[in-house]
CSV table of C-alpha atoms and ligand atoms in Angstrom, one decimal:
chain,number,residue,atom,x,y,z
L,1,UNK,CA,222.4,194.4,69.3
L,2,UNK,CA,224.2,190.2,68.1
L,3,UNK,CA,223.1,188.2,69.4
L,4,UNK,CA,225.9,184.7,69.8
L,5,UNK,CA,225.8,181.6,71.3
L,6,UNK,CA,229.3,179.5,71.9
L,7,UNK,CA,229.4,176.1,72.3
L,8,UNK,CA,232.9,174.4,73.7
L,9,UNK,CA,233.5,178.0,74.9
L,10,UNK,CA,235.9,176.5,77.1
L,11,UNK,CA,238.3,174.9,74.5
L,12,UNK,CA,240.9,175.6,71.8
L,13,UNK,CA,238.4,177.5,68.9
L,14,UNK,CA,236.1,178.8,72.0
L,15,UNK,CA,238.7,180.8,73.3
L,16,UNK,CA,239.8,182.1,70.2
L,17,UNK,CA,236.3,183.0,69.5
L,18,UNK,CA,236.2,184.5,73.0
L,19,UNK,CA,239.2,186.9,72.4
L,20,UNK,CA,237.8,187.8,68.9
L,21,UNK,CA,234.5,188.3,70.7
L,22,UNK,CA,235.8,190.5,73.8
L,23,UNK,CA,238.2,192.5,71.2
L,24,UNK,CA,234.8,193.8,69.6
L,25,UNK,CA,233.5,194.5,72.6
L,26,UNK,CA,232.0,192.1,75.0
L,27,UNK,CA,229.0,192.5,76.4
L,28,UNK,CA,228.8,196.4,74.9
L,29,UNK,CA,228.5,195.1,71.7
L,30,UNK,CA,227.0,191.8,72.0
L,31,UNK,CA,224.1,190.2,73.8
L,32,UNK,CA,225.6,186.2,74.8
L,33,UNK,CA,222.8,184.2,75.1
L,34,UNK,CA,225.1,181.1,75.9
L,35,UNK,CA,228.2,179.8,76.7
L,36,UNK,CA,228.6,175.7,77.1
L,37,UNK,CA,232.3,173.8,78.6
L,38,UNK,CA,232.5,170.1,79.7
L,39,UNK,CA,234.2,169.8,83.6
L,40,UNK,CA,236.5,173.3,83.6
L,41,UNK,CA,234.0,175.6,85.0
L,42,UNK,CA,235.9,178.3,86.7
L,43,UNK,CA,236.8,179.3,83.2
L,44,UNK,CA,233.5,178.6,81.9
L,45,UNK,CA,232.1,181.3,84.9
L,46,UNK,CA,235.1,184.0,84.4
L,47,UNK,CA,234.2,183.9,80.5
L,48,UNK,CA,230.6,184.2,81.9
L,49,UNK,CA,230.5,186.9,83.9
L,50,UNK,CA,232.6,189.1,81.0
L,51,UNK,CA,230.3,188.5,78.6
L,52,UNK,CA,227.0,188.7,81.2
L,53,UNK,CA,225.8,185.2,79.5
L,54,UNK,CA,221.9,184.4,79.7
L,55,UNK,CA,222.8,180.5,80.4
L,56,UNK,CA,226.5,178.6,81.0
L,57,UNK,CA,226.2,175.4,80.7
L,58,UNK,CA,228.6,172.6,81.4
L,59,UNK,CA,228.4,168.9,79.9
L,60,UNK,CA,229.4,167.2,83.2
L,61,UNK,CA,226.6,167.2,85.5
L,62,UNK,CA,228.3,166.8,88.5
L,63,UNK,CA,230.5,170.4,88.4
L,64,UNK,CA,226.9,172.5,88.7
L,65,UNK,CA,226.6,173.3,92.1
L,66,UNK,CA,230.6,174.1,91.5
L,67,UNK,CA,229.2,176.3,87.9
L,68,UNK,CA,225.8,177.5,90.1
L,69,UNK,CA,228.6,179.1,93.6
L,70,UNK,CA,230.9,180.5,90.5
L,71,UNK,CA,228.0,182.6,89.3
L,72,UNK,CA,225.9,183.6,92.4
L,73,UNK,CA,224.5,186.6,92.0
L,74,UNK,CA,225.7,187.2,88.3
L,75,UNK,CA,221.8,186.7,86.6
L,76,UNK,CA,223.0,184.5,84.6
L,77,UNK,CA,221.4,180.9,84.4
L,78,UNK,CA,223.5,177.4,85.4
L,79,UNK,CA,222.3,174.2,83.7
L,80,UNK,CA,224.5,170.7,83.2
L,81,UNK,CA,224.6,168.2,81.0
L,82,UNK,CA,223.8,166.6,77.8
L,83,UNK,CA,219.8,167.7,77.4
L,84,UNK,CA,220.6,171.0,78.7
L,85,UNK,CA,223.3,172.0,76.4
L,86,UNK,CA,220.6,170.9,73.0
L,87,UNK,CA,217.8,172.8,75.6
L,88,UNK,CA,220.7,176.1,75.7
L,89,UNK,CA,220.6,176.0,71.4
L,90,UNK,CA,217.0,176.3,71.7
L,91,UNK,CA,217.2,180.3,73.0
L,92,UNK,CA,217.7,182.0,69.5
L,93,UNK,CA,221.0,183.7,68.8
L,94,UNK,CA,222.1,185.4,65.2
L,95,UNK,CA,225.3,183.4,65.2
L,96,UNK,CA,226.6,180.4,66.8
L,97,UNK,CA,230.2,179.1,67.1
L,98,UNK,CA,230.0,175.2,67.4
L,99,UNK,CA,233.3,174.3,68.3
L,100,UNK,CA,232.7,171.4,71.1
L,101,UNK,CA,234.7,168.4,70.2
L,102,UNK,CA,233.6,165.0,68.6
L,103,UNK,CA,229.4,163.6,67.7
L,104,UNK,CA,228.6,165.5,70.6
L,105,UNK,CA,228.7,168.4,68.8
L,106,UNK,CA,226.1,167.3,66.2
L,107,UNK,CA,222.6,167.8,67.7
L,108,UNK,CA,223.4,171.7,69.6
L,109,UNK,CA,224.5,172.2,66.0
L,110,UNK,CA,221.1,170.9,64.9
L,111,UNK,CA,218.9,172.7,67.1
L,112,UNK,CA,221.2,176.4,66.1
L,113,UNK,CA,219.3,175.9,62.4
L,114,UNK,CA,216.2,174.5,63.1
L,115,UNK,CA,216.4,178.3,64.8
L,116,UNK,CA,217.8,179.9,61.9
L,117,UNK,CA,220.8,181.5,63.5
L,118,UNK,CA,223.8,181.6,61.8
L,119,UNK,CA,226.3,178.5,61.9
L,120,UNK,CA,229.7,179.6,62.4
L,121,UNK,CA,231.2,175.0,62.4
L,122,UNK,CA,233.7,174.3,62.8
L,123,UNK,CA,232.7,170.9,65.2
L,124,UNK,CA,233.1,168.7,61.2
L,125,UNK,CA,232.6,165.3,63.2
L,126,UNK,CA,228.8,166.7,62.6
L,127,UNK,CA,229.1,167.2,59.1
L,128,UNK,CA,230.9,163.9,59.0
L,129,UNK,CA,228.5,162.0,60.9
L,130,UNK,CA,225.3,164.0,59.5
L,131,UNK,CA,226.6,165.7,56.6
L,132,UNK,CA,223.1,165.5,54.5
L,133,UNK,CA,220.5,165.7,57.8
L,134,UNK,CA,223.0,169.3,58.3
L,135,UNK,CA,222.8,170.5,54.9
L,136,UNK,CA,219.1,169.9,54.3
L,137,UNK,CA,218.2,170.9,58.0
L,138,UNK,CA,220.0,174.6,57.4
L,139,UNK,CA,218.0,174.7,54.0
L,140,UNK,CA,214.6,173.9,55.1
L,141,UNK,CA,214.7,176.5,58.1
L,142,UNK,CA,216.8,179.4,56.1
L,143,UNK,CA,220.3,178.7,57.7
L,144,UNK,CA,223.5,179.3,56.6
L,145,UNK,CA,226.8,177.5,58.2
L,146,UNK,CA,229.4,178.7,57.8
L,147,UNK,CA,232.8,176.6,57.8
L,148,UNK,CA,235.8,177.3,60.8
L,149,UNK,CA,238.1,174.6,59.5
L,150,UNK,CA,240.9,176.8,58.2
L,151,UNK,CA,240.8,174.9,55.3
L,152,UNK,CA,237.1,174.7,54.7
L,153,UNK,CA,237.7,178.7,55.4
L,154,UNK,CA,240.1,178.6,52.5
L,155,UNK,CA,238.1,177.2,50.0
L,156,UNK,CA,235.3,179.2,50.9
L,157,UNK,CA,237.1,182.5,50.5
L,158,UNK,CA,238.6,180.8,47.4
L,159,UNK,CA,234.6,180.6,46.1
L,160,UNK,CA,233.7,183.9,46.7
L,161,UNK,CA,232.0,185.1,43.7
L,162,UNK,CA,232.7,182.1,41.4
L,163,UNK,CA,230.3,179.5,40.1
L,164,UNK,CA,230.9,176.2,42.0
L,165,UNK,CA,230.1,173.9,39.0
L,166,UNK,CA,233.3,175.6,37.3
L,167,UNK,CA,235.5,174.4,40.4
L,168,UNK,CA,237.7,171.6,38.8
L,169,UNK,CA,239.6,170.2,41.4
L,170,UNK,CA,240.1,171.2,45.7
L,171,UNK,CA,243.4,170.7,47.4
L,172,UNK,CA,243.6,171.0,51.2
L,173,UNK,CA,246.8,171.0,52.5
L,174,UNK,CA,247.8,169.3,55.0
L,175,UNK,CA,250.5,169.9,57.6
L,176,UNK,CA,251.7,166.3,58.1
L,177,UNK,CA,251.4,165.9,62.5
L,178,UNK,CA,254.3,165.6,64.7
L,179,UNK,CA,255.6,163.1,63.3
L,180,UNK,CA,255.3,163.6,59.4
L,181,UNK,CA,259.4,163.1,58.9
L,182,UNK,CA,259.5,159.7,61.5
L,183,UNK,CA,260.9,156.6,59.7
L,184,UNK,CA,257.6,154.3,58.7
L,185,UNK,CA,258.6,151.2,61.2
L,186,UNK,CA,259.1,153.8,64.1
L,187,UNK,CA,255.0,155.2,64.2
L,188,UNK,CA,254.0,152.2,65.6
L,189,UNK,CA,256.3,153.4,69.3
L,190,UNK,CA,255.0,156.9,69.1
L,191,UNK,CA,253.6,157.9,72.2
L,192,UNK,CA,251.4,160.3,72.9
L,193,UNK,CA,253.6,163.6,73.7
L,194,UNK,CA,255.0,162.4,70.6
L,195,UNK,CA,252.2,162.9,68.9
L,196,UNK,CA,250.7,166.0,70.6
L,197,UNK,CA,254.3,168.6,69.1
L,198,UNK,CA,252.5,169.4,66.4
L,199,UNK,CA,254.8,171.6,64.3
L,200,UNK,CA,252.6,175.1,63.5
L,201,UNK,CA,249.1,175.0,64.6
L,202,UNK,CA,247.6,174.9,68.9
L,203,UNK,CA,244.7,173.1,69.0
L,204,UNK,CA,242.7,170.8,71.1
L,205,UNK,CA,244.4,167.5,72.3
L,206,UNK,CA,242.4,165.6,70.3
L,207,UNK,CA,242.2,167.2,67.1
L,208,UNK,CA,246.4,167.6,67.3
L,209,UNK,CA,246.8,163.6,67.7
L,210,UNK,CA,244.5,163.3,64.2
L,211,UNK,CA,246.7,165.7,62.1
L,212,UNK,CA,249.2,163.3,63.8
L,213,UNK,CA,247.3,160.3,62.0
L,214,UNK,CA,245.8,162.4,59.3
L,215,UNK,CA,243.0,161.4,60.4
L,216,UNK,CA,242.3,165.1,61.1
L,217,UNK,CA,242.5,165.2,57.1
L,218,UNK,CA,240.3,162.5,56.3
L,219,UNK,CA,238.0,163.9,58.3
L,220,UNK,CA,238.4,167.3,56.2
L,221,UNK,CA,238.1,165.4,52.9
L,222,UNK,CA,234.5,163.9,53.5
L,223,UNK,CA,233.9,167.8,55.6
L,224,UNK,CA,234.4,168.7,51.9
L,225,UNK,CA,232.6,166.8,50.0
L,226,UNK,CA,229.5,167.2,52.1
L,227,UNK,CA,230.0,171.3,52.6
L,228,UNK,CA,230.8,171.9,48.7
L,229,UNK,CA,229.3,169.1,47.6
L,230,UNK,CA,232.1,168.3,44.8
L,231,UNK,CA,232.9,163.9,43.7
L,232,UNK,CA,235.3,162.8,45.8
L,233,UNK,CA,237.7,162.6,43.0
L,234,UNK,CA,237.8,166.1,42.8
L,235,UNK,CA,239.2,166.1,46.5
L,236,UNK,CA,243.1,165.9,46.8
L,237,UNK,CA,245.6,166.4,49.7
L,238,UNK,CA,248.9,167.7,49.6
L,239,UNK,CA,251.7,167.8,52.4
L,240,UNK,CA,252.4,171.5,52.7
L,241,UNK,CA,254.3,171.2,55.8
L,242,UNK,CA,254.9,175.1,56.4
L,243,UNK,CA,251.4,175.6,57.0
L,244,UNK,CA,250.7,179.0,55.2
L,245,UNK,CA,248.4,177.9,52.0
L,246,UNK,CA,245.1,176.9,53.7
L,247,UNK,CA,244.0,175.1,50.9
L,248,UNK,CA,243.1,175.6,47.2
L,249,UNK,CA,240.7,175.4,44.5
L,250,UNK,CA,241.6,174.7,40.9
L,251,UNK,CA,238.9,175.3,38.2
L,252,UNK,CA,238.3,174.3,35.2
L,253,UNK,CA,240.5,177.0,33.6
L,254,UNK,CA,244.0,175.8,34.7
L,255,UNK,CA,243.7,178.8,37.1
L,256,UNK,CA,244.4,178.0,41.2
L,257,UNK,CA,243.0,180.4,44.2
L,258,UNK,CA,245.6,179.5,47.0
L,259,UNK,CA,244.5,181.2,50.9
L,260,UNK,CA,247.4,182.2,52.4
L,261,UNK,CA,247.8,183.7,55.8
L,262,UNK,CA,249.4,183.1,59.4
L,263,UNK,CA,248.1,179.6,61.1
L,264,UNK,CA,246.1,181.3,63.2
L,265,UNK,CA,242.6,179.8,63.8
L,266,UNK,CA,241.5,183.6,64.9
L,267,UNK,CA,241.2,184.3,61.0
L,268,UNK,CA,238.7,181.9,60.0
L,269,UNK,CA,236.7,182.2,63.2
L,270,UNK,CA,236.7,185.9,63.3
L,271,UNK,CA,235.8,185.3,58.6
L,272,UNK,CA,232.9,183.4,60.1
L,273,UNK,CA,232.5,185.7,62.9
L,274,UNK,CA,232.2,189.0,60.5
L,275,UNK,CA,231.3,187.5,56.7
L,276,UNK,CA,230.2,188.6,54.4
L,277,UNK,CA,232.6,191.9,55.7
L,278,UNK,CA,236.5,191.4,56.8
L,279,UNK,CA,237.2,193.1,60.2
L,280,UNK,CA,240.7,193.8,61.7
L,281,UNK,CA,242.0,190.2,63.0
L,282,UNK,CA,244.9,190.9,64.7
L,283,UNK,CA,246.7,187.6,63.2
L,284,UNK,CA,250.2,187.4,62.3
L,285,UNK,CA,251.0,189.5,59.2
L,286,UNK,CA,253.4,187.0,56.7
L,287,UNK,CA,256.9,188.5,55.4
L,288,UNK,CA,257.2,186.7,52.4
L,289,UNK,CA,260.9,187.6,51.6
L,290,UNK,CA,261.9,186.0,55.3
L,291,UNK,CA,259.2,182.7,54.2
L,292,UNK,CA,261.1,182.7,51.4
L,293,UNK,CA,259.9,179.3,50.2
L,294,UNK,CA,256.6,177.3,50.1
L,295,UNK,CA,257.0,173.5,50.3
L,296,UNK,CA,255.2,170.5,48.8
L,297,UNK,CA,254.7,166.6,48.7
L,298,UNK,CA,252.8,163.8,47.8
L,299,UNK,CA,251.0,162.0,51.2
L,300,UNK,CA,252.4,158.6,51.1
L,301,UNK,CA,248.6,156.3,52.4
L,302,UNK,CA,251.0,153.5,54.1
L,303,UNK,CA,251.6,156.2,56.8
L,304,UNK,CA,248.5,158.0,56.9
L,305,UNK,CA,245.7,154.7,56.0
L,306,UNK,CA,243.1,157.2,57.2
L,307,UNK,CA,243.5,158.7,53.6
L,308,UNK,CA,242.6,155.7,52.1
L,309,UNK,CA,239.8,154.8,54.4
L,310,UNK,CA,237.8,158.1,54.0
L,311,UNK,CA,237.4,156.8,50.3
L,312,UNK,CA,235.5,154.2,51.4
L,313,UNK,CA,233.3,156.1,53.4
L,314,UNK,CA,232.4,158.7,50.4
L,315,UNK,CA,231.7,155.3,48.3
L,316,UNK,CA,229.6,153.8,50.9
L,317,UNK,CA,228.0,157.0,52.0
L,318,UNK,CA,224.8,156.7,54.5
L,319,UNK,CA,225.2,155.6,58.1
L,320,UNK,CA,229.3,155.2,57.0
L,321,UNK,CA,230.7,158.2,58.0
L,322,UNK,CA,228.9,158.1,61.4
L,323,UNK,CA,230.7,155.2,61.8
L,324,UNK,CA,233.6,156.2,60.8
L,325,UNK,CA,233.6,159.0,63.0
L,326,UNK,CA,232.7,156.9,66.4
L,327,UNK,CA,235.2,154.4,65.6
L,328,UNK,CA,238.0,157.2,64.9
L,329,UNK,CA,236.9,158.2,68.4
L,330,UNK,CA,237.1,155.5,70.3
L,331,UNK,CA,240.1,154.1,68.9
L,332,UNK,CA,242.1,157.3,69.7
L,333,UNK,CA,240.4,157.0,73.7
L,334,UNK,CA,242.4,153.9,73.5
L,335,UNK,CA,245.7,155.7,71.9
L,336,UNK,CA,245.2,158.3,74.3
L,337,UNK,CA,244.7,155.5,77.9
L,338,UNK,CA,248.0,153.8,76.2
L,339,UNK,CA,246.1,150.4,75.5
L,340,UNK,CA,246.7,151.0,72.2
L,341,UNK,CA,249.5,151.9,69.5
L,342,UNK,CA,249.7,154.9,67.1
L,343,UNK,CA,249.0,152.9,63.9
L,344,UNK,CA,246.3,150.7,65.8
L,345,UNK,CA,243.8,153.2,65.3
L,346,UNK,CA,243.8,152.8,61.8
L,347,UNK,CA,243.6,148.8,62.4
L,348,UNK,CA,239.9,149.4,64.9
L,349,UNK,CA,238.9,151.7,62.5
L,350,UNK,CA,239.2,149.5,59.8
L,351,UNK,CA,238.4,146.4,61.3
L,352,UNK,CA,234.6,148.8,62.5
L,353,UNK,CA,233.6,149.5,59.5
L,354,UNK,CA,234.0,145.8,58.0
L,355,UNK,CA,232.2,144.4,61.0
L,356,UNK,CA,228.9,146.8,60.1
L,357,UNK,CA,229.4,147.4,56.0
L,358,UNK,CA,226.7,143.9,56.3
L,359,UNK,CA,224.3,145.1,59.3
L,360,UNK,CA,224.1,148.5,58.7
L,361,UNK,CA,222.0,150.2,56.2
L,362,UNK,CA,225.3,151.6,55.2
L,363,UNK,CA,223.8,152.4,51.9
L,364,UNK,CA,220.7,154.5,52.6
L,365,UNK,CA,220.4,158.2,52.0
L,366,UNK,CA,217.7,159.5,53.6
L,367,UNK,CA,218.8,159.2,57.3
L,368,UNK,CA,217.2,160.5,60.6
L,369,UNK,CA,219.0,162.3,63.4
L,370,UNK,CA,217.6,158.3,65.3
L,371,UNK,CA,219.5,156.3,62.1
L,372,UNK,CA,222.4,158.4,62.9
L,373,UNK,CA,223.3,158.3,66.4
L,374,UNK,CA,221.8,154.4,66.4
L,375,UNK,CA,225.1,154.1,63.7
L,376,UNK,CA,227.4,155.7,65.8
L,377,UNK,CA,226.7,153.9,69.4
L,378,UNK,CA,227.1,150.8,67.0
L,379,UNK,CA,230.1,151.4,65.6
L,380,UNK,CA,231.3,152.5,69.5
L,381,UNK,CA,230.8,148.8,70.5
L,382,UNK,CA,232.7,147.2,68.1
L,383,UNK,CA,235.8,149.7,67.7
L,384,UNK,CA,235.5,149.1,71.7
L,385,UNK,CA,235.7,145.3,70.8
L,386,UNK,CA,238.1,146.1,68.2
L,387,UNK,CA,240.4,147.9,70.6
L,388,UNK,CA,240.3,145.9,73.0
L,389,UNK,CA,240.6,142.9,71.0
L,390,UNK,CA,244.7,144.3,69.9
L,391,UNK,CA,245.4,145.6,73.1
L,392,UNK,CA,245.2,142.2,73.8
L,393,UNK,CA,247.7,141.1,71.3
L,394,UNK,CA,250.6,143.8,72.6
L,395,UNK,CA,253.3,142.8,73.8
F,1,NAD,P1,239.4,171.4,72.7
F,1,NAD,O1,238.9,169.9,73.4
F,1,NAD,O2,240.0,172.1,73.1
F,1,NAD,O3,237.7,171.8,72.7
F,1,NAD,C1,236.2,171.8,72.7
F,1,NAD,C2,235.2,171.7,73.7
F,1,NAD,O4,234.5,171.0,74.0
F,1,NAD,C3,235.8,171.9,75.1
F,1,NAD,O5,234.6,173.7,75.8
F,1,NAD,C4,235.1,170.2,75.7
F,1,NAD,O6,235.0,170.9,77.3
F,1,NAD,C5,234.1,170.6,75.3
F,1,NAD,N1,233.5,169.9,74.8
F,1,NAD,C6,234.7,168.5,75.1
F,1,NAD,N2,233.5,167.6,75.5
F,1,NAD,C7,232.3,167.6,75.6
F,1,NAD,C8,231.1,166.6,75.6
F,1,NAD,N3,230.8,165.4,75.1
F,1,NAD,N4,229.3,167.3,75.6
F,1,NAD,C9,229.9,168.7,75.8
F,1,NAD,N5,231.1,169.5,75.5
F,1,NAD,C10,232.1,168.9,75.4
F,1,NAD,O7,239.0,171.2,71.1
F,1,NAD,P2,239.1,172.4,69.7
F,1,NAD,O8,240.2,171.5,69.3
F,1,NAD,O9,238.6,173.6,70.8
F,1,NAD,O10,237.9,171.5,68.9
F,1,NAD,C11,236.5,172.2,69.0
F,1,NAD,C12,236.5,171.3,67.3
F,1,NAD,O11,236.6,172.6,66.5
F,1,NAD,C13,236.2,170.4,66.9
F,1,NAD,O12,235.5,169.2,66.0
F,1,NAD,C14,237.9,170.3,66.1
F,1,NAD,O13,237.8,169.3,65.3
F,1,NAD,C15,237.3,171.6,65.4
F,1,NAD,N6,238.9,172.4,64.8
F,1,NAD,C16,239.4,172.2,65.6
F,1,NAD,C17,241.0,173.5,65.6
F,1,NAD,C18,241.5,174.2,66.5
F,1,NAD,O14,242.5,174.9,66.2
F,1,NAD,N7,242.1,173.6,67.5
F,1,NAD,C19,240.7,173.6,64.1
F,1,NAD,C20,239.8,173.2,63.0
F,1,NAD,C21,239.0,172.5,63.7
F,2,MG,MG1,241.0,171.8,59.4
């Protein structure tokens, strides 16, 4: 029996993963080792009962008594807190879904790789903050990382049987997010609710806002560089409002392989779950005659400063990815809290990177987890200061 764990089981990716596991036979087909969540104890406990998980862990320690009550008599162990989530990753499982949102996903993913698990990686933040460390850890322990981000799954599938040396360019598609058709001058006043109205994808709250600002695409550009090892100048971004082509690989003979399918994360999750096989996945089938047209347009960098900032991060390398991601997470928190405006998020990240460029070992290429966590903490402090300064200047 295959053993699995899901980190971030109660989120959007976690729910889709749970759905596929249940459809594939649930506890009769898989031995579930660990399920983790944040605060939604009722849902976590329900999932643990259905899959007869060995351990269920919630991030919020105050939720532990409720989790214990909800799973009393089931035989599922319970625990809480960041350390307990990391320890849950030390329980060996063959296939581990990394679907915690944010930098908090890094340590459990690294621990799973150290046990040689196949890591289905939705948590792109770990590659952005610690790409070289993550890839080296996988290589050292004979573990495999399978991309779950729809773009990276598409690229991965486009590269099956190909030599990476024959790749000329990688074209990441972007929906453009909820505000893509707004006039540029209106963006500064966009509210959280408006930025959450994503045209094509149903996702967690944070990544949905990051789609509107294209910080999500900026993270994905860096993710592409770290995962596939291509040069930054080989990575392009194109707005494709229909979200039916999930990304493309261009080869040196001029061919472009495009990956198409419904905008449903169960496809890339299911591909990673069944890899190298393909199994039946219950996503909608495309009716091309009905769709009739696919459109593309170049992104405007004035509208999406994140796309410019990610280029600076890739040029700097070292700890810049950790600082970029941490500053972005803080800026997003301040936008969600109403303290800063939509376009201020990029300002916070830019100020943070500029402020740290002189006093961090940004250029070092050999990075330890301690260095990365240190840069993340420092960037969070600086970004908090930058956000408060911007908030104070708001009318
Ligand atoms: P989500 O917010 O819906 O779920 C996140 C999960 O992580 C939840 O289980 C939550 O309880 C848990 N969590 C949150 N903070 C935590 C913390 N500090 N410690 C431990 N657990 C914590 O997010 P999502 O949309 O499912 O995204 C998960 C990851 O997948 C992100 O890295 C995101 O960028 C990536 N991703 C998501 C999608 C998508 O369609 N949702 C697509 C591509 C990539
Ligand atoms: Mg994506």
